[in-house]
Coordinates of N, CA and C in Angstrom, one line a residue:
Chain A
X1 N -85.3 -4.9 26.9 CA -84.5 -4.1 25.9 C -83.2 -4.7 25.7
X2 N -82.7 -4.6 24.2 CA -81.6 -5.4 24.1 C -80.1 -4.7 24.8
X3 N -79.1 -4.8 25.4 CA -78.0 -4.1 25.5 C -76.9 -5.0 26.1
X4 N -76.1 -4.1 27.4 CA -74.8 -4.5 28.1 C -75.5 -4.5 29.6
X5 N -75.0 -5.3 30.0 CA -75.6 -5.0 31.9 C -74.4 -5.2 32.7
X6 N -73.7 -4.3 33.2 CA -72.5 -4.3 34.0 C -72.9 -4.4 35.5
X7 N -72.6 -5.8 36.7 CA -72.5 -5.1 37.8 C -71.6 -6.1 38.8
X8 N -71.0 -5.2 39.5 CA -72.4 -4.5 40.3 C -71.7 -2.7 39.9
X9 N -72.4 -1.9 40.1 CA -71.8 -0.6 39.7 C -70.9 -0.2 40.4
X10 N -70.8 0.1 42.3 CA -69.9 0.5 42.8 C -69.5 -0.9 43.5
X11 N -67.7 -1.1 43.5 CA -67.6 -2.2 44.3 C -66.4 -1.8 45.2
X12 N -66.2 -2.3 46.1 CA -65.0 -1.8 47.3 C -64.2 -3.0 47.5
X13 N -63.2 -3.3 47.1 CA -62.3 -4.4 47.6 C -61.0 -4.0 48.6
X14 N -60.6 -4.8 49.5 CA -59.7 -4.6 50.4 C -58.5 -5.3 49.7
X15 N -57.4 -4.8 50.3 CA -56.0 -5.1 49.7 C -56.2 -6.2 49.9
X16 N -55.5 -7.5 49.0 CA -54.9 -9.0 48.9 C -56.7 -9.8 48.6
X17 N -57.6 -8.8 48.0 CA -58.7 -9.5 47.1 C -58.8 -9.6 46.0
X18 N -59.4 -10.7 45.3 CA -60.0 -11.2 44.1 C -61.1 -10.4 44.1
X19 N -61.4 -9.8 43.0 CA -62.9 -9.5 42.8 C -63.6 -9.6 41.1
X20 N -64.8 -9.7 41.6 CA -65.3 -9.9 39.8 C -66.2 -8.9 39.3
X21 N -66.0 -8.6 38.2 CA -66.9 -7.6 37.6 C -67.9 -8.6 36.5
X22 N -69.1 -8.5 36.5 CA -70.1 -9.1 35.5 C -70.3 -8.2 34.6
X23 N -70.1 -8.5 33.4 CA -71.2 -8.5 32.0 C -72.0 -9.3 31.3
X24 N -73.3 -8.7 30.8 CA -73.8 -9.8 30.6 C -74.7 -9.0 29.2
X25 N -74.7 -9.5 27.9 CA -75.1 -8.9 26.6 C -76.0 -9.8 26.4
X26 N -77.6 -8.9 25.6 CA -78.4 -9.8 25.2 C -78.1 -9.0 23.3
X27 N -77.4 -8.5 22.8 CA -77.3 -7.8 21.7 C -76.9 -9.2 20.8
X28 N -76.4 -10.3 21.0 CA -76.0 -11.8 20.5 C -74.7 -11.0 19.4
X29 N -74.1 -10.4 20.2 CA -72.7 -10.0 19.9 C -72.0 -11.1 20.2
X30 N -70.8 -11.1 19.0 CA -69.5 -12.0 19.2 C -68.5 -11.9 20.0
X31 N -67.9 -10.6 19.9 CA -67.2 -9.8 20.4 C -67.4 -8.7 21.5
X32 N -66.7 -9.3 22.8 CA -66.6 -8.7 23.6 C -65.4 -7.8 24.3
X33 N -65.3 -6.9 25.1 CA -64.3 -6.2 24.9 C -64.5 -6.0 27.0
X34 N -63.4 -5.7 27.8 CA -63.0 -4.9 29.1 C -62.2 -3.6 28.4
X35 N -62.4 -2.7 29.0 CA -61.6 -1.6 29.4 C -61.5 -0.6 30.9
X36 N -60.6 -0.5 30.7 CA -60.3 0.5 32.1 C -60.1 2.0 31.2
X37 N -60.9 3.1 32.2 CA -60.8 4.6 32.3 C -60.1 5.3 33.5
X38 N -58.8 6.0 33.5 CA -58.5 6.7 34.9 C -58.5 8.1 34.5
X39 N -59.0 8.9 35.0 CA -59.1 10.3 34.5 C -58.2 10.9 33.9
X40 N -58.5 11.6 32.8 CA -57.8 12.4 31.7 C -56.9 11.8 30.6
X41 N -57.5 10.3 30.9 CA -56.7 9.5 29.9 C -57.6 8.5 29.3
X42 N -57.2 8.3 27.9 CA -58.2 7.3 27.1 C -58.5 6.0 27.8
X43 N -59.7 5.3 27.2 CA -59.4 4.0 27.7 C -58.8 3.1 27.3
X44 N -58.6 2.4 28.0 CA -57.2 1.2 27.8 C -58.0 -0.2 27.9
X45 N -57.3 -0.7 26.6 CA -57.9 -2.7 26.7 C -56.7 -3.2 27.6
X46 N -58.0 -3.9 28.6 CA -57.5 -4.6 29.2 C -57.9 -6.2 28.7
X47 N -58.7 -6.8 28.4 CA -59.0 -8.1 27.5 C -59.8 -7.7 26.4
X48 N -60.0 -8.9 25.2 CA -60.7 -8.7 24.5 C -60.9 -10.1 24.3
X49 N -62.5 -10.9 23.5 CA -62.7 -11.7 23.0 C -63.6 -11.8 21.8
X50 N -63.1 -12.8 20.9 CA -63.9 -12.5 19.7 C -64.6 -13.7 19.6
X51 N -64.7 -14.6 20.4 CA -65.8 -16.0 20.0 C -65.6 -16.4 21.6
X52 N -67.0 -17.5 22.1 CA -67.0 -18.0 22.5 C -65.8 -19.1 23.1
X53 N -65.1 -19.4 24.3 CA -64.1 -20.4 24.7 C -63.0 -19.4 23.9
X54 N -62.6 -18.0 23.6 CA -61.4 -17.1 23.6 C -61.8 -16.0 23.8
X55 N -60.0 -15.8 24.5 CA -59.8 -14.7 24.8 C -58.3 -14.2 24.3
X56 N -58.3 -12.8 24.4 CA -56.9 -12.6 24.1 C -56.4 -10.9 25.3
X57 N -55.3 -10.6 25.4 CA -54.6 -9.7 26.3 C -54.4 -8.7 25.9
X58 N -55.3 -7.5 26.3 CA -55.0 -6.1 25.5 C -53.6 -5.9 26.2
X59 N -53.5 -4.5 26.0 CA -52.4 -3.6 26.7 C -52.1 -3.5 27.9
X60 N -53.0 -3.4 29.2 CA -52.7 -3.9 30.2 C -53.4 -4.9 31.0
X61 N -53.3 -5.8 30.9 CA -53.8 -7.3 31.1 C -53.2 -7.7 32.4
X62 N -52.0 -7.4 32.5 CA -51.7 -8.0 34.2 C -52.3 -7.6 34.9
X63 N -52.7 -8.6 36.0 CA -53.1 -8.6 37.2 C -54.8 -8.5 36.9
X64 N -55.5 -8.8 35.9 CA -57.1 -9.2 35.7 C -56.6 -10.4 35.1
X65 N -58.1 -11.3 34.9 CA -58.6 -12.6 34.2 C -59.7 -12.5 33.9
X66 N -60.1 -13.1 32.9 CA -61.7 -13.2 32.3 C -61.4 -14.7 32.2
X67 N -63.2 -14.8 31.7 CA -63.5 -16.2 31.0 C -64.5 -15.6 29.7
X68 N -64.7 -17.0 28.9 CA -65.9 -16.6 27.9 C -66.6 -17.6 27.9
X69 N -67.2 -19.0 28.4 CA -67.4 -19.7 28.7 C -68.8 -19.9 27.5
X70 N -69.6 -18.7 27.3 CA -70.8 -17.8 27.3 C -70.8 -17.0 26.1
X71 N -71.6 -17.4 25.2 CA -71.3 -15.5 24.5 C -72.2 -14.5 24.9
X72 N -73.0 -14.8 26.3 CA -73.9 -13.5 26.6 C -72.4 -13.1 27.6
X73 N -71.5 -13.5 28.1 CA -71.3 -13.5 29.1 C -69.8 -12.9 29.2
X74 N -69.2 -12.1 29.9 CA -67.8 -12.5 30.1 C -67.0 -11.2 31.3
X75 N -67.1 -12.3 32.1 CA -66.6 -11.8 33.6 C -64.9 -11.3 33.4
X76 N -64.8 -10.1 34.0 CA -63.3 -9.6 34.5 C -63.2 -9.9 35.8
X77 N -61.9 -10.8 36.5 CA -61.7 -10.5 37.9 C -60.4 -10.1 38.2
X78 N -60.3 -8.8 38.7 CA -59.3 -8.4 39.3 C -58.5 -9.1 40.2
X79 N -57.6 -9.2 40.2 CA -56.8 -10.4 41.2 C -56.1 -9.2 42.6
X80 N -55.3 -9.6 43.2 CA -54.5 -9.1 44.0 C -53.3 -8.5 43.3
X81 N -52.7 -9.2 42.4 CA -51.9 -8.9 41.6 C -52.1 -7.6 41.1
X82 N -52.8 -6.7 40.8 CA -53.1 -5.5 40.1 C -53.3 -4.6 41.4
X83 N -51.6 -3.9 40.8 CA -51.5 -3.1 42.3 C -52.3 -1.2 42.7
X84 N -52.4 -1.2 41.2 CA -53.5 -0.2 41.4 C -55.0 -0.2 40.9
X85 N -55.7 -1.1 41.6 CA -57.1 -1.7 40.9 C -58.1 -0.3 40.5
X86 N -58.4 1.0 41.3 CA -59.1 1.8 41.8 C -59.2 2.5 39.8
X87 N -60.4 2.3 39.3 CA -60.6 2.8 38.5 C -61.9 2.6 38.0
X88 N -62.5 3.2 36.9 CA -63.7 2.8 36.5 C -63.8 1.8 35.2
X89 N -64.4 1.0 35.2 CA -64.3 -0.3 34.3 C -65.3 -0.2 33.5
X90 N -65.1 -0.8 32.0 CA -66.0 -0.6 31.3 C -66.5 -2.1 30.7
X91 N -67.4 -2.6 29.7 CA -67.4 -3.7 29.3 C -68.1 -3.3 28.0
X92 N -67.6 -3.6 27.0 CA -68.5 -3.4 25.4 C -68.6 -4.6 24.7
X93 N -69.2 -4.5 23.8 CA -69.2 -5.7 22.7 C -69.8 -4.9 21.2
X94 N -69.9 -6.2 20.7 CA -69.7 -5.3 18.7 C -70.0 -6.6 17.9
X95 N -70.5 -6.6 16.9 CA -70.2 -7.8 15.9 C -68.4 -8.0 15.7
X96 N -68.7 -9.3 14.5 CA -67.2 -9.5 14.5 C -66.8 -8.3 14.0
X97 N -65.4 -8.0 14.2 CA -64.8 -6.9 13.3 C -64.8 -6.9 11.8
X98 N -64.7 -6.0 11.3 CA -65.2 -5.7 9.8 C -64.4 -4.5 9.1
X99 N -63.4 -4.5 8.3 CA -62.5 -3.2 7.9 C -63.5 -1.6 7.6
X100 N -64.3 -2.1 7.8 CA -65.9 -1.0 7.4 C -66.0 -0.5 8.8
X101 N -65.7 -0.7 9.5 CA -66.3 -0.7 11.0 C -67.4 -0.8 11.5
X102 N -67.8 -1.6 13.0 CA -69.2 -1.8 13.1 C -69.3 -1.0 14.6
X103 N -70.5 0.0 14.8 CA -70.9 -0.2 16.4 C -70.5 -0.8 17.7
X104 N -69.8 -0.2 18.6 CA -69.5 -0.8 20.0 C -70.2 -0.5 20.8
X105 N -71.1 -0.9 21.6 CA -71.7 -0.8 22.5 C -71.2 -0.9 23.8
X106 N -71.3 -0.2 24.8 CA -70.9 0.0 26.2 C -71.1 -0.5 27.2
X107 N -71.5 -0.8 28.3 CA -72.1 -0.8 29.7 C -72.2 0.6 30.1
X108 N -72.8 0.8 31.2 CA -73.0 1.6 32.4 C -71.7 2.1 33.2
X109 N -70.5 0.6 32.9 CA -69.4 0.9 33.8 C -69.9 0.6 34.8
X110 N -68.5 -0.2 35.6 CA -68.4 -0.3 37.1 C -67.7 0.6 37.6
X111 N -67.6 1.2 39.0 CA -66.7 1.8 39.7 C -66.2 0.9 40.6
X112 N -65.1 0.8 41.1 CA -64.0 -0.5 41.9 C -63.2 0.5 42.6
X113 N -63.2 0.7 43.7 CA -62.7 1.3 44.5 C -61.8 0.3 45.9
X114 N -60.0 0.6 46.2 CA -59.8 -0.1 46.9 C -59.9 0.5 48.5
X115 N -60.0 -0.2 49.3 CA -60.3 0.5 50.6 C -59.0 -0.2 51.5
Chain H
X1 N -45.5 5.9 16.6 CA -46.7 4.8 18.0 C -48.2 5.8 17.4
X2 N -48.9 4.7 17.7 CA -50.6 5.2 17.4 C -50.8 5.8 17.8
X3 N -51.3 7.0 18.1 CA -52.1 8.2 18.9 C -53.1 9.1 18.6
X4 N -54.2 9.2 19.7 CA -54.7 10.3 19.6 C -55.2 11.0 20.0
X5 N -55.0 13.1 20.0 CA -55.0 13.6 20.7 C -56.3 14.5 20.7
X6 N -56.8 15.0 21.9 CA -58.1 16.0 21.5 C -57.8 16.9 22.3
X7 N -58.5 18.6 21.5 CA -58.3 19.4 22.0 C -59.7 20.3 21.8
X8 N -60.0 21.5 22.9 CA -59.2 21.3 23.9 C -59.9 20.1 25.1
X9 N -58.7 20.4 26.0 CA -59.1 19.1 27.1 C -60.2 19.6 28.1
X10 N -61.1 20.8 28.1 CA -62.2 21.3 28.6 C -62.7 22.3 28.2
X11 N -63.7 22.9 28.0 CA -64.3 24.1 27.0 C -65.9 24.1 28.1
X12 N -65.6 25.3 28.2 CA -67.4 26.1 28.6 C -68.1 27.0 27.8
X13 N -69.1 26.1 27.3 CA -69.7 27.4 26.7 C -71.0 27.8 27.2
X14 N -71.9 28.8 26.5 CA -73.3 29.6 26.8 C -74.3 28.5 26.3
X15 N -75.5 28.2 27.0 CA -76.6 27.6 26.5 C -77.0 28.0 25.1
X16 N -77.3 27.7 23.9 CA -77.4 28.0 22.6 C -76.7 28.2 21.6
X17 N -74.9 28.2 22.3 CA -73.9 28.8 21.0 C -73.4 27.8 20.6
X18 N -72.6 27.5 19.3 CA -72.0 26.9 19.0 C -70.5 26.2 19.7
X19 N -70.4 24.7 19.2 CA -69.0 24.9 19.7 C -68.3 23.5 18.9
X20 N -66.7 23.2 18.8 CA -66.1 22.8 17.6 C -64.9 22.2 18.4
X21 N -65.1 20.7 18.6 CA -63.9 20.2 19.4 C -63.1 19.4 18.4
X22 N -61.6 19.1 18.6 CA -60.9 18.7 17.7 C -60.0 17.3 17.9
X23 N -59.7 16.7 17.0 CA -59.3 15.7 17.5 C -58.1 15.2 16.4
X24 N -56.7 14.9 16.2 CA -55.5 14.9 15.7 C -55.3 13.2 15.9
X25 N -55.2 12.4 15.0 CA -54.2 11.1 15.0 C -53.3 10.7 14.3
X26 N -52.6 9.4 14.6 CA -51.7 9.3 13.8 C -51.5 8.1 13.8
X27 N -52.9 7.3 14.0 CA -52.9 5.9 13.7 C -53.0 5.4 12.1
X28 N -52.4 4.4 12.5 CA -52.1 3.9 11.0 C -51.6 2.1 10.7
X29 N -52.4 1.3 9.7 CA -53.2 2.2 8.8 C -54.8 2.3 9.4
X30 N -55.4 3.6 8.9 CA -56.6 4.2 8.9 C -57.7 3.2 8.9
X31 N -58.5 2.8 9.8 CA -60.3 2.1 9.4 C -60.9 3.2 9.1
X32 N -61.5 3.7 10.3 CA -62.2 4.5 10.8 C -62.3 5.4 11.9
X33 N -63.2 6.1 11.9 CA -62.9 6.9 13.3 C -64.6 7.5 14.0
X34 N -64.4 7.1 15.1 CA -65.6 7.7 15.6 C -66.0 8.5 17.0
X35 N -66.9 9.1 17.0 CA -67.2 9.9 17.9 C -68.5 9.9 19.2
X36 N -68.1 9.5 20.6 CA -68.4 9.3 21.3 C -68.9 10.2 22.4
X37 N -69.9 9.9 22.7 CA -70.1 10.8 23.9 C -70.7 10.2 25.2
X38 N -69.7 10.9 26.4 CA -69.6 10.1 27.5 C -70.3 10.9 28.8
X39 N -71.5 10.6 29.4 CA -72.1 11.6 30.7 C -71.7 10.8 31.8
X40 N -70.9 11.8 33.0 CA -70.1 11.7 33.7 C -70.8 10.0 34.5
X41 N -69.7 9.2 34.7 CA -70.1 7.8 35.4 C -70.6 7.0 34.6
X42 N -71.0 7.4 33.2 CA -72.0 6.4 32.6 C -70.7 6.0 31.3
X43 N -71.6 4.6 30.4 CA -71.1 4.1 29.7 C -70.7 4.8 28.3
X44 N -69.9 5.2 27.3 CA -69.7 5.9 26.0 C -71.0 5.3 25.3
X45 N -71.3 6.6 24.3 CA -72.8 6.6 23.7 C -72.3 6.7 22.3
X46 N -72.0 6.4 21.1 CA -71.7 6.7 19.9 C -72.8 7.6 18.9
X47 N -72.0 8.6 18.7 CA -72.6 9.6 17.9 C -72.1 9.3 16.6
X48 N -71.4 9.2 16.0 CA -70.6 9.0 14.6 C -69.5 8.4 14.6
X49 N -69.7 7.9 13.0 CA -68.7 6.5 12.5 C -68.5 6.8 11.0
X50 N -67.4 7.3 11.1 CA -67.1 7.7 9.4 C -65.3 6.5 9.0
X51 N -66.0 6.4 7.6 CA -64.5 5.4 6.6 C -63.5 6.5 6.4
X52 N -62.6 6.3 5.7 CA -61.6 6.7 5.1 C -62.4 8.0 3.5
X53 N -63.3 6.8 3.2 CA -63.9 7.7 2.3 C -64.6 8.7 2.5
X54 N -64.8 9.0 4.1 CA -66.2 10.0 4.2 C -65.7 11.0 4.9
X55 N -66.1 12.0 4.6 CA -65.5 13.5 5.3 C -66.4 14.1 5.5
X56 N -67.5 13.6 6.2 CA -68.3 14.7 7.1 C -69.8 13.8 7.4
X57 N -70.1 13.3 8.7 CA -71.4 13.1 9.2 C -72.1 13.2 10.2
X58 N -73.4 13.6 9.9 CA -74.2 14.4 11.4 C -74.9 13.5 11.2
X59 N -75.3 13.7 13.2 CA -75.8 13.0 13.6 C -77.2 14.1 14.6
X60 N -78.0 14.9 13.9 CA -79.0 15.4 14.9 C -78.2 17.2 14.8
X61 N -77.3 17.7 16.0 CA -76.8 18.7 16.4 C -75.4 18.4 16.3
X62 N -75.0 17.2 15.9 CA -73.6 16.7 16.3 C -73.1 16.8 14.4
X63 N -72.5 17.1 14.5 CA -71.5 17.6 12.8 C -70.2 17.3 12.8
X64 N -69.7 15.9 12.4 CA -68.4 15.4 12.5 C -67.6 15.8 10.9
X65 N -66.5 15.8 10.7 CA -65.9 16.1 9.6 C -64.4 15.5 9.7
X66 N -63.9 14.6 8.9 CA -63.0 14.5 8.4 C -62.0 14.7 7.2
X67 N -60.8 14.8 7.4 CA -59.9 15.3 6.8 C -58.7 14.1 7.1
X68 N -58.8 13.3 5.8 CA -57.8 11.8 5.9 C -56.2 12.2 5.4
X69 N -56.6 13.4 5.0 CA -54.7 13.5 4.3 C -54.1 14.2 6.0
X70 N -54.9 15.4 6.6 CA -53.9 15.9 7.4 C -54.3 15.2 8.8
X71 N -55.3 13.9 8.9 CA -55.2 12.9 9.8 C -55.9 13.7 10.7
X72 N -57.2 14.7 10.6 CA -57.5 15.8 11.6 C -59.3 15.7 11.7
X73 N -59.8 15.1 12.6 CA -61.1 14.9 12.6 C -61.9 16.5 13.5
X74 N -63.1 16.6 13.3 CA -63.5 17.7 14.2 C -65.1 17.5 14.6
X75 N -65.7 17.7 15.6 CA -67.0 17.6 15.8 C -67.9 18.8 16.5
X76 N -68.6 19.2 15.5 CA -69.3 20.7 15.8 C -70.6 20.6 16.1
X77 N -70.7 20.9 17.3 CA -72.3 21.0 18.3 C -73.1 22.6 18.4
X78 N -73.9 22.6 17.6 CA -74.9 23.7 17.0 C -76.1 23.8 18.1
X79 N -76.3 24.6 18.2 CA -76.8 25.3 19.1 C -77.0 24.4 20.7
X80 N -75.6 24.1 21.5 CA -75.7 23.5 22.4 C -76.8 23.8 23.5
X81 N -77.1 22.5 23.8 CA -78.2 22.4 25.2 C -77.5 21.8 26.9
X82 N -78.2 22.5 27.6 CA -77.4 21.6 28.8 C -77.2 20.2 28.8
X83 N -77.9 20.0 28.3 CA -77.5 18.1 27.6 C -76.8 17.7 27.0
X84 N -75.8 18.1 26.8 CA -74.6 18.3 26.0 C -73.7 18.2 26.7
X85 N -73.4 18.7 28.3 CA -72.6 18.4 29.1 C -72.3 17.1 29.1
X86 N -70.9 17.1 28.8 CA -70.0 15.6 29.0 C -69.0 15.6 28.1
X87 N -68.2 14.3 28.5 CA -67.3 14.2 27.9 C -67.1 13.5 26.2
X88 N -66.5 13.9 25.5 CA -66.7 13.4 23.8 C -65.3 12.8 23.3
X89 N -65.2 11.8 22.8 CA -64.2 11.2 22.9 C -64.3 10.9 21.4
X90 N -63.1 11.1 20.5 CA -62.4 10.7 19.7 C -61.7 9.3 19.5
X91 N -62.4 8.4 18.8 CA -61.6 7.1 18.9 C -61.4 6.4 17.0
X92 N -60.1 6.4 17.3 CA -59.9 6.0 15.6 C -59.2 4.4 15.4
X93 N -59.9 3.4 14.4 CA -59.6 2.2 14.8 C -58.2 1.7 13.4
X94 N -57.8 1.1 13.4 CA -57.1 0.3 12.7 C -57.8 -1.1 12.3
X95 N -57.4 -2.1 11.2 CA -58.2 -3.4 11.3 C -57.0 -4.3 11.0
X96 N -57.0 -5.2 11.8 CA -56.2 -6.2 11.9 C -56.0 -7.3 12.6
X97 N -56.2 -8.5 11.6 CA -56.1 -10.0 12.3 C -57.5 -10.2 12.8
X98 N -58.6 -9.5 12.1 CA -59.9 -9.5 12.2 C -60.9 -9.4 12.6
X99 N -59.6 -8.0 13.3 CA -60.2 -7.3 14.6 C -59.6 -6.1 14.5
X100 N -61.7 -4.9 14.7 CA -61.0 -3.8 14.9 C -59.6 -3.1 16.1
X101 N -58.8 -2.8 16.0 CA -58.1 -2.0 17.1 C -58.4 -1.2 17.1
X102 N -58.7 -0.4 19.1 CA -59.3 0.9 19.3 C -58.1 2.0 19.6
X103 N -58.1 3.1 19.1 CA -57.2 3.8 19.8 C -58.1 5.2 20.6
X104 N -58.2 5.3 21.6 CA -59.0 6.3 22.1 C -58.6 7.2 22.6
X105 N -59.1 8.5 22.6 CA -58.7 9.9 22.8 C -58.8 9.7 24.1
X106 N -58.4 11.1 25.0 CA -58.8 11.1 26.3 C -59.7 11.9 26.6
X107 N -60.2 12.5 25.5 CA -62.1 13.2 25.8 C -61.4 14.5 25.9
X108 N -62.4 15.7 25.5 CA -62.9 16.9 25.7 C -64.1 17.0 26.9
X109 N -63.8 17.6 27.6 CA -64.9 17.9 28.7 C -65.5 19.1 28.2
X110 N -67.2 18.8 27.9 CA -67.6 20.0 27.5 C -68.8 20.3 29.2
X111 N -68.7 21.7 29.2 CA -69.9 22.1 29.8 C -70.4 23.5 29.2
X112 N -71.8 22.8 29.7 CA -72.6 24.2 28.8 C -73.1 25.0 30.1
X113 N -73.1 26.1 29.8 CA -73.8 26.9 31.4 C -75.6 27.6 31.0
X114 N -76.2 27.6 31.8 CA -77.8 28.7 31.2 C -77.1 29.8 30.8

């Protein structure tokens, strides 16, 4: 079936880790998208990309990194730098953008919990 | 600043009745706006995607309606089922530099009870 595959779903990182979140789209979407959800509040871009070899820096961007290497593909890793990692993560993608608007598709979401 | 608000922020209603969540922006300028629905831990599911031109579309049970002058979207769930429990999110985009921008609500939590 064609979609988003986020994982791993629940992950546990200890203070002063790197960790990575996987997405991986067979929908042969252009555009890919991170977001972070903390309860009672919208989600927030944290990266976005619209082609293959780019990316660009949503709203809160410090302390993650992506790559795009891939257009099935495109990894978030939380660094150490991101002092409150503990949220639920999202991953979507979409055709290119279009002033008509097109469909965004989701993940499952990861959960990232720090310990 | 772009925003958008939904109200209310949790609603219970009875297995089979109606119910009418609301959603207020003030992004600008206007693409579109759509309507999402989220079951707790899992990924947003899209129920409706309406233009500037369109003021009102269903999707099944789900009855979205827009209103572009007073910037006030609304989505009306007819005869709810326990399946219906979850969160519904209001997201209205902007288009620029070739790319939609998302502005996203912070959800209505609905639950339905037998």
């Amino acid at each position: 079936d064609g979609g988003i595959t986020q994982s791993p779903k629940y992950l546990f990182r200890k203070e002063g880790q790197n960790v990575t979140l996987s997405c991986e789209q067979n929908l042969n979407h252009d555009a890919m998208y991170w977001y972070r959800q903390d309860p009672g509040q919208g989600l927030r871009l944290i990266y976005y990309s619209q082609i293959v070899n780019d990316f660009q820096k949503g709203d809160i961007a410090e302390g993650y990194s992506v790559s795009r290497e891939k257009k099935e593909s495109f990894p978030l890793t939380v660094t150490s730098a991101q002092k409150n990692p503990t949220a639920f993560y999202l991953c979507a993608s979409s055709t290119h953008g279009s002033p008509s608007g097109n469909t965004i598709y989701f993940g499952e979401g990861s959960w990232l919990t720090v310990v | 600043k772009n925003q958008v608000e939904q109200s209310p922020q949790s609603l219970i209603i009875l297995e089979g009745k109606n119910c009418t969540l609301q959603c207020n922006y003030t992004v600008s300028p206007f693409s579109n706006l759509r309507w999402y629905k989220q079951d707790t831990g899992r990924g947003p599911v899209s129920l409706t995607i309406m233009t500037f031109s369109e003021n009102t579309k269903s999707n099944g049970r789900y009855t979205a309606t827009l209103d572009a002058d007073t910037k006030q979207s609304s989505l009306h769930i007819t005869a709810s089922q326990l399946s219906d429990s979850a969160s519904y999110i209001c997201v209205v985009s902007f288009f620029s530099g070739g790319y939609n921008k998302l502005i996203f609500g912070a959800g209505t939590r609905l639950a339905v009870h037998p």
